[in-house]
Every structure is written in C-alpha cells, then in structure tokens.
Short mmCIF file of C-alpha atoms and ligand atoms in Angstrom, two decimals:
data_model
loop_
_atom_site.label_atom_id
_atom_site.label_comp_id
_atom_site.label_asym_id
_atom_site.label_seq_id
_atom_site.Cartn_x
_atom_site.Cartn_y
_atom_site.Cartn_z
CA MET A 48 0.00 0.00 0.00
CA THR A 49 1.33 3.47 -0.85
CA THR A 50 0.73 5.93 1.94
CA VAL A 51 0.13 9.53 1.05
CA ASP A 52 1.35 12.24 3.40
CA LEU A 53 -1.73 14.39 3.01
CA PRO A 54 -1.39 17.86 4.53
CA LEU A 55 -4.78 17.43 6.14
CA LEU A 56 -5.44 13.82 6.95
CA PRO A 57 -8.58 13.42 9.04
CA LEU A 58 -7.76 9.78 9.51
CA GLY A 59 -5.95 7.82 12.13
CA ARG A 60 -2.39 7.16 11.02
CA GLY A 61 -2.00 3.65 9.71
CA SER A 62 -5.33 3.51 7.93
CA ASP A 63 -5.45 3.53 4.17
CA PRO A 64 -6.08 7.11 3.01
CA LEU A 65 -6.98 5.88 -0.45
CA SER A 66 -9.80 3.63 0.68
CA GLU A 67 -13.39 4.76 0.81
CA ARG A 68 -14.24 5.95 4.30
CA GLY A 69 -15.95 3.35 6.45
CA VAL A 70 -15.40 0.34 4.22
CA GLU A 71 -11.85 -0.48 5.23
CA CYS A 72 -12.78 -2.24 8.45
CA PRO A 73 -11.50 -5.79 7.94
CA GLY A 74 -13.68 -8.65 9.13
CA ASP A 75 -17.39 -8.68 9.72
CA LEU A 76 -18.63 -5.34 10.93
CA PRO A 77 -22.04 -5.93 12.51
CA ALA A 78 -24.92 -4.09 10.87
CA ALA A 79 -25.90 -0.88 12.63
CA SER A 80 -29.51 -2.12 12.50
CA ASP A 81 -28.72 -5.31 14.46
CA PRO A 82 -31.09 -5.15 17.48
CA ASP A 83 -28.67 -7.31 19.49
CA LEU A 84 -25.71 -4.93 19.41
CA VAL A 85 -26.08 -3.83 23.03
CA ALA A 86 -26.42 -7.42 24.23
CA ARG A 87 -23.44 -8.48 22.08
CA ALA A 88 -21.22 -5.71 23.47
CA ARG A 89 -22.26 -6.59 27.02
CA ALA A 90 -21.62 -10.31 26.47
CA ALA A 91 -18.19 -9.71 24.90
CA LYS A 92 -17.17 -7.39 27.74
CA GLU A 93 -18.31 -9.91 30.31
CA LYS A 94 -16.34 -12.69 28.65
CA LEU A 95 -13.20 -10.54 28.59
CA GLY A 96 -13.70 -9.47 32.23
CA GLU A 97 -10.68 -7.79 33.81
CA ARG A 98 -8.57 -8.47 30.72
CA VAL A 99 -10.14 -5.51 28.94
CA PHE A 100 -10.32 -1.88 30.04
CA VAL A 101 -12.54 0.41 27.98
CA LEU A 102 -11.77 4.13 28.02
CA GLY A 103 -14.32 6.66 26.71
CA HIS A 104 -13.66 10.31 25.90
CA HIS A 105 -16.50 12.67 26.81
CA TYR A 106 -17.17 13.41 23.11
CA GLN A 107 -18.11 9.82 22.34
CA ARG A 108 -21.64 8.81 21.41
CA ASP A 109 -24.02 7.60 24.16
CA GLU A 110 -24.22 4.16 22.49
CA VAL A 111 -20.47 3.79 23.07
CA ILE A 112 -19.97 5.65 26.34
CA GLN A 113 -22.37 3.25 28.11
CA PHE A 114 -19.66 0.57 27.79
CA ALA A 115 -16.76 2.68 29.05
CA ASP A 116 -15.16 1.56 32.31
CA VAL A 117 -13.99 5.14 32.77
CA THR A 118 -14.86 8.39 31.01
CA GLY A 119 -12.76 11.52 30.97
CA ASP A 120 -11.01 14.29 29.11
CA SER A 121 -7.65 13.61 27.44
CA PHE A 122 -5.66 14.25 30.62
CA LYS A 123 -7.77 12.03 32.87
CA LEU A 124 -7.82 9.23 30.28
CA ALA A 125 -4.03 9.36 29.89
CA ARG A 126 -3.68 8.95 33.66
CA ASP A 127 -6.36 6.24 33.80
CA ALA A 128 -4.70 4.23 31.03
CA ALA A 129 -1.36 4.35 32.89
CA ALA A 130 -3.07 3.21 36.10
CA ARG A 131 -4.24 -0.18 34.76
CA PRO A 132 -1.03 -2.19 34.12
CA ASP A 133 -2.98 -5.43 34.70
CA ALA A 134 -5.33 -4.97 31.71
CA GLU A 135 -4.24 -6.98 28.68
CA TYR A 136 -6.34 -4.91 26.27
CA ILE A 137 -7.06 -1.19 26.39
CA VAL A 138 -9.96 -0.39 24.05
CA PHE A 139 -9.79 3.35 23.42
CA CYS A 140 -13.08 4.98 22.47
CA GLY A 141 -11.64 8.31 21.42
CA VAL A 142 -9.32 9.41 18.64
CA HIS A 143 -5.99 8.24 17.28
CA PHE A 144 -3.64 10.57 19.20
CA MET A 145 -5.28 9.49 22.48
CA ALA A 146 -4.79 5.81 21.67
CA GLU A 147 -1.14 6.53 20.80
CA SER A 148 -0.67 8.25 24.17
CA ALA A 149 -2.28 5.29 25.92
CA ASP A 150 0.13 2.95 24.11
CA ILE A 151 3.09 5.08 25.21
CA LEU A 152 1.90 5.16 28.83
CA THR A 153 1.10 1.45 29.13
CA GLY A 154 3.36 -1.57 29.26
CA PRO A 155 4.79 -3.28 26.15
CA GLU A 156 2.62 -6.35 26.68
CA GLN A 157 -0.59 -4.31 26.86
CA LYS A 158 -2.39 -3.89 23.55
CA VAL A 159 -4.24 -0.68 22.72
CA VAL A 160 -7.14 -0.97 20.27
CA LEU A 161 -8.87 1.89 18.42
CA PRO A 162 -12.20 0.43 17.19
CA ASP A 163 -12.14 2.49 13.96
CA LEU A 164 -8.80 3.59 12.50
CA ALA A 165 -10.54 6.48 10.76
CA ALA A 166 -11.05 8.15 14.14
CA GLY A 167 -8.31 10.73 13.72
CA CYS A 168 -8.20 14.44 14.55
CA SER A 169 -8.02 17.21 11.97
CA MET A 170 -6.21 19.47 14.45
CA ALA A 171 -3.51 16.88 15.14
CA ASP A 172 -3.06 16.51 11.38
CA MET A 173 -2.33 20.24 11.05
CA ALA A 174 1.18 19.80 12.48
CA ARG A 175 3.30 17.22 10.64
CA LEU A 176 6.76 16.31 11.89
CA ALA A 177 8.50 17.45 8.68
CA GLN A 178 6.84 20.87 8.96
CA VAL A 179 7.76 21.22 12.62
CA GLU A 180 11.39 20.24 11.99
CA LYS A 181 11.55 22.80 9.20
CA ALA A 182 10.19 25.46 11.56
CA TRP A 183 12.77 24.44 14.19
CA GLU A 184 15.57 24.94 11.67
CA ALA A 185 14.13 28.32 10.69
CA LEU A 186 14.10 29.34 14.35
CA ALA A 187 17.79 28.38 14.53
CA ALA A 188 18.55 30.43 11.42
CA ALA A 189 16.72 33.39 12.96
CA GLY A 190 19.01 33.06 16.02
CA VAL A 191 16.20 32.35 18.55
CA GLN A 192 16.06 28.54 18.74
CA ASP A 193 18.18 28.44 21.95
CA GLN A 194 15.47 30.42 23.72
CA VAL A 195 12.57 28.29 22.50
CA VAL A 196 10.83 25.53 24.46
CA PRO A 197 8.40 23.43 22.39
CA VAL A 198 5.08 22.62 24.03
CA THR A 199 2.59 20.39 22.30
CA TYR A 200 -1.05 19.94 23.10
CA MET A 201 -2.00 16.32 23.74
CA ASN A 202 -3.96 16.59 20.46
CA SER A 203 -0.90 15.86 18.34
CA SER A 204 0.73 12.79 16.85
CA ALA A 205 3.27 10.74 18.80
CA ASP A 206 6.14 11.95 16.59
CA ILE A 207 5.37 15.58 17.54
CA LYS A 208 5.37 14.60 21.21
CA ALA A 209 8.71 12.87 20.61
CA PHE A 210 10.03 16.06 19.00
CA CYS A 211 9.13 17.93 22.20
CA GLY A 212 10.70 15.21 24.34
CA ARG A 213 14.08 15.39 22.57
CA ASN A 214 14.09 19.19 22.47
CA GLY A 215 13.46 19.91 26.16
CA GLY A 216 9.71 20.37 25.79
CA VAL A 217 6.52 19.06 27.31
CA VAL A 218 3.01 17.88 26.47
CA CYS A 219 -0.03 19.65 27.90
CA THR A 220 -3.78 19.15 27.84
CA SER A 221 -6.56 21.67 28.22
CA SER A 222 -6.67 20.70 31.93
CA ASN A 223 -3.08 21.66 32.67
CA ALA A 224 -2.02 24.11 29.94
CA GLU A 225 -1.45 26.92 32.46
CA VAL A 226 0.98 24.93 34.64
CA ALA A 227 2.69 23.49 31.57
CA LEU A 228 3.27 26.97 30.11
CA GLU A 229 4.53 28.25 33.47
CA TRP A 230 6.95 25.32 33.58
CA ALA A 231 8.11 25.97 30.01
CA MET A 232 8.56 29.71 30.58
CA ALA A 233 10.88 28.93 33.50
CA GLN A 234 13.21 26.71 31.41
CA LYS A 235 15.41 29.28 29.64
CA GLY A 236 15.36 32.35 31.85
CA PRO A 237 13.56 35.64 31.23
CA ASP A 238 13.96 35.49 27.44
CA THR A 239 12.18 32.15 27.05
CA LYS A 240 9.87 31.74 24.09
CA ILE A 241 7.38 28.93 23.60
CA LEU A 242 6.62 27.19 20.32
CA PHE A 243 3.06 26.02 20.95
CA LEU A 244 1.73 23.14 18.80
CA PRO A 245 -0.71 22.61 17.13
CA ASP A 246 -3.67 24.62 18.56
CA GLN A 247 -3.14 28.36 18.28
CA HIS A 248 -6.30 29.04 20.31
CA LEU A 249 -5.43 27.00 23.41
CA GLY A 250 -1.93 28.51 23.28
CA ARG A 251 -3.15 32.10 22.93
CA ASN A 252 -6.00 31.80 25.46
CA THR A 253 -3.75 30.26 28.10
CA ALA A 254 -0.83 32.64 27.53
CA VAL A 255 -2.93 35.80 27.55
CA LEU A 256 -5.63 34.96 30.10
CA GLU A 257 -3.67 32.78 32.54
CA LEU A 258 -0.06 33.98 32.24
CA GLY A 259 -0.73 37.64 31.46
CA ILE A 260 1.31 37.60 28.24
CA GLY A 261 0.33 40.39 25.81
CA LEU A 262 -1.63 39.58 22.65
CA ASP A 263 1.08 41.53 20.80
CA GLU A 264 3.67 39.08 22.16
CA CYS A 265 1.87 36.17 20.44
CA VAL A 266 2.69 35.49 16.79
CA VAL A 267 1.27 32.81 14.49
CA TRP A 268 3.61 30.45 12.63
CA ASN A 269 2.10 29.50 9.27
CA PRO A 270 3.81 26.29 8.10
CA PHE A 271 2.81 27.01 4.50
CA LYS A 272 4.77 30.28 4.34
CA PRO A 273 8.55 30.74 4.23
CA ASN A 274 9.83 31.35 7.78
CA GLY A 275 6.30 30.84 9.03
CA GLY A 276 5.35 34.17 7.48
CA LEU A 277 7.22 35.99 10.26
CA SER A 278 10.05 38.53 10.14
CA ALA A 279 13.18 38.19 12.29
CA GLU A 280 11.98 41.17 14.33
CA GLU A 281 8.55 39.62 14.96
CA LEU A 282 10.24 36.42 16.14
CA ALA A 283 12.68 38.30 18.34
CA ASN A 284 9.84 40.17 20.07
CA ALA A 285 7.51 37.19 20.46
CA ARG A 286 7.08 35.19 23.65
CA MET A 287 4.53 32.78 22.20
CA ILE A 288 5.00 31.32 18.72
CA LEU A 289 1.62 29.75 17.99
CA TRP A 290 1.35 27.05 15.35
CA LYS A 291 -1.42 27.82 12.84
CA GLY A 292 -3.70 24.95 13.81
CA HIS A 293 -7.21 24.83 15.20
CA CYS A 294 -10.06 22.50 16.12
CA SER A 295 -12.69 22.32 13.42
CA VAL A 296 -15.40 21.83 16.05
CA HIS A 297 -14.49 24.47 18.64
CA GLY A 298 -13.39 26.93 15.95
CA ARG A 299 -17.04 27.20 14.87
CA PHE A 300 -18.32 29.00 17.97
CA SER A 301 -18.63 32.72 17.37
CA ALA A 302 -18.86 35.81 19.54
CA ASP A 303 -22.01 37.08 17.80
CA VAL A 304 -23.97 33.98 18.86
CA ILE A 305 -23.04 34.79 22.46
CA ASP A 306 -24.40 38.35 22.02
CA ASP A 307 -27.53 36.97 20.41
CA LEU A 308 -28.20 34.46 23.18
CA ARG A 309 -27.49 36.95 25.95
CA ALA A 310 -30.10 39.27 24.41
CA ARG A 311 -32.68 36.47 24.49
CA VAL A 312 -31.90 34.54 27.70
CA SER A 313 -31.62 36.41 30.99
CA ASP A 314 -28.78 35.60 33.40
CA LEU A 315 -27.15 33.34 30.84
CA ASN A 316 -23.86 31.68 31.79
CA VAL A 317 -21.56 31.05 28.85
CA LEU A 318 -19.18 28.12 29.38
CA VAL A 319 -16.64 27.28 26.67
CA HIS A 320 -13.62 25.09 25.96
CA PRO A 321 -10.23 26.88 25.55
CA GLU A 322 -9.94 25.53 21.97
CA CYS A 323 -12.48 28.25 21.05
CA GLN A 324 -11.32 31.43 19.34
CA HIS A 325 -9.95 34.18 21.61
CA GLU A 326 -12.87 36.57 21.03
CA VAL A 327 -15.31 33.82 22.05
CA VAL A 328 -13.35 33.03 25.20
CA LEU A 329 -13.20 36.75 26.05
CA LYS A 330 -17.01 36.94 25.95
CA ALA A 331 -17.52 33.72 27.96
CA ASP A 332 -18.07 33.61 31.72
CA PHE A 333 -16.18 30.36 32.27
CA VAL A 334 -13.48 28.57 30.30
CA GLY A 335 -12.08 25.09 30.82
CA SER A 336 -11.50 21.55 29.64
CA THR A 337 -14.33 19.09 29.15
CA GLU A 338 -13.82 17.76 32.67
CA TYR A 339 -14.08 21.34 34.00
CA ILE A 340 -17.26 21.93 31.96
CA ILE A 341 -18.89 18.82 33.43
CA ASN A 342 -17.94 19.76 37.00
CA LYS A 343 -19.25 23.30 36.49
CA ILE A 344 -22.65 22.06 35.31
CA GLU A 345 -22.86 19.49 38.10
CA ALA A 346 -22.24 22.22 40.67
CA ALA A 347 -24.70 24.70 39.07
CA ALA A 348 -27.90 25.64 40.88
CA PRO A 349 -31.24 24.35 39.53
CA GLY A 350 -32.99 26.86 37.27
CA THR A 351 -29.76 28.42 35.97
CA SER A 352 -29.15 28.86 32.23
CA TRP A 353 -26.03 27.69 30.41
CA ALA A 354 -24.84 28.02 26.82
CA ILE A 355 -22.01 25.54 26.28
CA GLY A 356 -19.34 25.79 23.60
CA THR A 357 -17.94 22.30 23.21
CA GLU A 358 -18.69 19.10 21.29
CA LEU A 359 -22.38 18.31 20.89
CA ASN A 360 -22.45 14.72 22.23
CA LEU A 361 -21.24 16.05 25.57
CA VAL A 362 -23.62 19.03 25.61
CA GLN A 363 -26.60 16.77 24.82
CA ARG A 364 -25.56 14.33 27.55
CA LEU A 365 -25.27 17.17 30.07
CA ALA A 366 -28.70 18.53 29.07
CA LYS A 367 -30.23 15.07 29.52
CA ALA A 368 -28.52 14.52 32.89
CA HIS A 369 -29.58 17.95 34.23
CA PRO A 370 -33.23 18.53 33.26
CA ASP A 371 -33.52 21.03 36.16
CA LYS A 372 -31.06 23.37 34.37
CA ASN A 373 -31.58 25.22 31.09
CA ILE A 374 -28.70 23.89 28.95
CA MET A 375 -28.19 24.94 25.33
CA PHE A 376 -25.59 24.49 22.60
CA LEU A 377 -23.63 27.60 21.66
CA ASP A 378 -23.62 27.02 17.90
CA ARG A 379 -26.59 27.67 15.61
CA ASN A 380 -25.94 24.42 13.74
CA VAL A 381 -25.48 20.82 14.75
CA CYS A 382 -21.80 20.16 15.17
CA TYR A 383 -20.42 16.84 16.31
CA CYS A 384 -16.76 15.96 16.01
CA SER A 385 -17.01 13.76 12.92
CA THR A 386 -13.91 11.75 13.76
CA MET A 387 -14.87 11.11 17.40
CA ASN A 388 -18.21 9.94 16.00
CA ARG A 389 -16.46 7.32 13.87
CA ILE A 390 -16.44 5.07 16.93
CA ASP A 391 -19.93 3.61 16.92
CA LEU A 392 -21.49 0.55 18.47
CA PRO A 393 -20.87 -1.75 15.45
CA HIS A 394 -17.12 -0.96 15.56
CA LEU A 395 -17.00 -1.42 19.33
CA VAL A 396 -18.82 -4.77 19.12
CA TRP A 397 -16.50 -5.87 16.30
CA ALA A 398 -13.39 -4.91 18.31
CA LEU A 399 -14.59 -6.62 21.52
CA GLU A 400 -15.83 -9.79 19.82
CA SER A 401 -12.54 -10.07 17.93
CA LEU A 402 -10.67 -9.89 21.26
CA VAL A 403 -12.90 -12.66 22.63
CA GLU A 404 -11.79 -14.75 19.63
CA GLY A 405 -8.16 -13.92 20.47
CA VAL A 406 -7.74 -11.58 17.48
CA VAL A 407 -6.41 -8.09 18.20
CA VAL A 408 -7.81 -5.72 15.57
CA ASN A 409 -6.79 -2.10 14.92
CA ARG A 410 -3.89 -2.22 17.36
CA ILE A 411 -2.20 1.16 17.86
CA GLU A 412 1.51 0.67 18.38
CA VAL A 413 4.02 3.49 18.49
CA ASP A 414 7.55 2.54 17.39
CA PRO A 415 10.03 2.17 20.30
CA LYS A 416 12.22 5.23 19.50
CA THR A 417 9.25 7.58 19.09
CA GLU A 418 7.69 6.05 22.19
CA ALA A 419 10.78 6.61 24.34
CA GLU A 420 11.13 10.27 23.30
CA ALA A 421 7.39 11.00 23.53
CA LEU A 422 7.33 9.44 26.99
CA VAL A 423 9.90 12.00 28.16
CA ALA A 424 7.52 14.85 27.21
CA LEU A 425 4.44 13.05 28.55
CA GLN A 426 6.18 12.21 31.82
CA ARG A 427 7.21 15.86 32.24
CA MET A 428 3.49 16.67 31.96
CA LEU A 429 2.44 14.01 34.46
CA ASP A 430 5.11 15.28 36.87
CA LEU A 431 3.80 18.86 36.79
CA PRO A 432 2.31 20.11 40.06
CA GLY A 433 -1.27 18.83 40.54
CA ARG A 434 -2.99 22.17 39.95
CA THR A 435 -5.04 22.21 36.78
CA SER A 436 -6.32 25.28 34.91
CA ARG A 437 -9.09 27.10 36.73
CA ASP A 438 -9.36 24.63 39.62
P1 13P B 598 -9.94 17.74 26.35
O1 13P B 598 -10.32 16.33 26.38
O2 13P B 598 -8.55 17.96 26.83
O3 13P B 598 -10.92 18.65 27.01
O4 13P B 598 -9.85 18.17 24.79
C1 13P B 598 -10.93 18.29 24.01
C2 13P B 598 -10.72 17.72 22.69
O5 13P B 598 -10.86 18.36 21.69
C3 13P B 598 -10.35 16.33 22.60
O6 13P B 598 -10.20 15.99 21.28
FE1 SF4 B 599 -9.74 16.96 17.12
FE2 SF4 B 599 -11.43 18.97 17.70
FE3 SF4 B 599 -12.38 16.52 17.25
FE4 SF4 B 599 -11.00 17.05 19.48
S1 SF4 B 599 -12.98 17.90 18.92
S2 SF4 B 599 -10.77 15.27 18.16
S3 SF4 B 599 -9.49 18.55 18.70
S4 SF4 B 599 -11.28 17.82 15.76
#
C-alpha cells in the first residue's frame, strides 16, 4: 500500500487514506440495525472481564460511552490508562492521538485498540513532523532557537510529542495548559519563548488569560509560508510562537452567537472550551476543559441557564442529565466531532468480539524510538504540580 502524506489527513495514522471511508474495516462489521448490538457488546465485555479496560472520551456517542469503564477528558484518560497495568487490552473509544498516548503510557505487553482507525483528529493533522522540523531549523537560522521551548497539546501525533521530548519540551492538555506553560517559561530564563503546537487558540488563550502575556507578544507560525510568514523582528519580540492549527469543532463558535443568546436569555452563563477562538473566550463567563465543563454544570444551581461551547455529544448528555437546568448548545448548527463519531457501536462490538476470539484488531503501536522520546515529554506533563487550569 502506498501511503500519502496528506497535509490534512482526518484519519488515524495507519489507515489507508486511499480507501473509501468506512469500508476499510476488515472482518465482519455488525450491521448498525442489528437489534442485538447492546447485548453483544455486554456479552463480549463480560467474557473478557478484567482483561479488557474500555476508556471513553466525553465526546463519544451515548451508544459507546455506556460501555466505558472510565470516562474523561484527554488528561484524565491518559492517567487512567497508565493506572491499569494489569489490563491486557485497552480499548480506546476516542481518537488516534489518544490511543497513541495510551500505548506510550502502558506496558509493552498491553495492547491498545482503536475500534475504527478512521477516528483521527483534523487538528492533530495540522502539524506534521516534517513541517515542525523545518520550523525548528528556521528558528535556529533566525538566532532564537536556543530560547525556544516546544510545548505540544495532547492533540498531536506521537512523533510531535517525541520532537518535544528530545528538544526539552513538554506535552499539555486543556486541563493543565497553564501549569505546563509556566513550567516551560521557567526553562530558559527571562527570554524564554514557547513554540506552541498545534492549537493556536489554546496557546493564545492560556498565555494571555492565565499567564498575562500580551496579545502583541503572540505570533502565528504558518507552516505554508517561508519562515512561518514571520520577520526576524517579529520572532525576536515574540514570547509565544503559535502554530497555525485549530479545532474544526471548537473553531465554529462565534462571539455574535453569544451576544444573540445573551439578548434572548436572561442571566445566561456562557461556558466554553479553551480551543475556542480568543474573542469567544473573552465573551464567555467560564473557560475550561471538558472535565471542567462537566464539573461546572454538576455544581450549578437548579434553574440556571447555560450556553455551552464544546462538542455536541457532551452538551446533549449534560442537558439530559440535568433537566432542572436550562442547557443549550452555543452554535446555531449541529456540530459533532465527525472523527470522534467514527467510533460507533458496530465498531465497538467488532473490536470486543474479535478480542474474545483472540484476534487483536486495529492495534495502535508506536515505534520504540518515538515512544521513548514522547514518553519524556508526557512524563514531564504528568510530573507537573497537581494544579489544573481554573481549579
Ligand atoms: P480535552 O479532552 O482535553 O478537554 O480536549 C478536548 C478535545 O478536543 C479532545 O479531542
Ligand atoms: Fe480533534 Fe477537535 Fe475533534 Fe477534538 S474535537 S478530536 S481537537 S477535531
């Protein structure tokens, strides 16, 4: 098979980018209409018992999340995966970069399975290793590389995490971006600069709102322009060099919808994820990771109104779980994360039943060198002080 290094590859690495979406699943994928899917998933899980550990990201569908042994945001799931060394199989209901991180954080004999290899992340695909290495060289040529600490959001491929590991950097998630940036800023003295990958919005929001860095000290590195589209002077003056990447789901929320809703709903609380654009975050009342969003709604008083800017599966689940609160979605249109949604009940049943038969399908395995270097950056993150953003 020839693999194509597409600039934007909304697929998990390792799947065939030339195949038609959804038909590359080898083996018998149960029909979505099969009325026994729930019973089949339950039976397969029961047969596997303690040998299998199913992790579910909060953006997963209800039909899948009901089978998760634990649910969480990326940070919590990374920690949970590392805490189950006894489980032979880790079935990751999430996206490719999360399954890679689970593989890195678990033992060599543990097998991580992603039920559908097409569950990738368009944001993670916006920073490719070759582009980042080219940027690193350009920073050296501009005479600033010695001052730069690379920080990558968890939502990146394992080879980008490895790049950060071998270049004195760290991984962060939306739960701990503030502490991770504080750590990075302390690494090279007062002139430290951070190269933040791949989400410009999380980088900008955290730097400006949590660390008090000026918006004018943040520049955007465009990998499709020579020298990132930045002059030597702009680089010299910058403290945050933000990679030009974004989340296609959170990037949709807009400030004018907030104005519109506030005009129509009295005492509205606006709660958004830090992957949203800066002007949206500025207009919000509360900002935090998916775990933070859930905790905020759980602690909210009955009768209060909330407009939530994050993935729709989670917002719908929160609305269902809290009928005493007025919960609405912040976008005018339906917007699920299409790649998170790739994991559906037929794929989960197929993955679990294959394990019962002793066949490991869709295993996610990071090569040993990448794994060792990525682990350095992930371990630096796990070793950060316990405080998470906006505790
Ligand atoms: P968290 O799980 O860190 O909140 O990130 C959200 C996200 O976009 C995951 O893909
Ligand atoms: Fe990637 Fe955004 Fe989907 Fe998360 S919600 S997996 S960042 S595209």
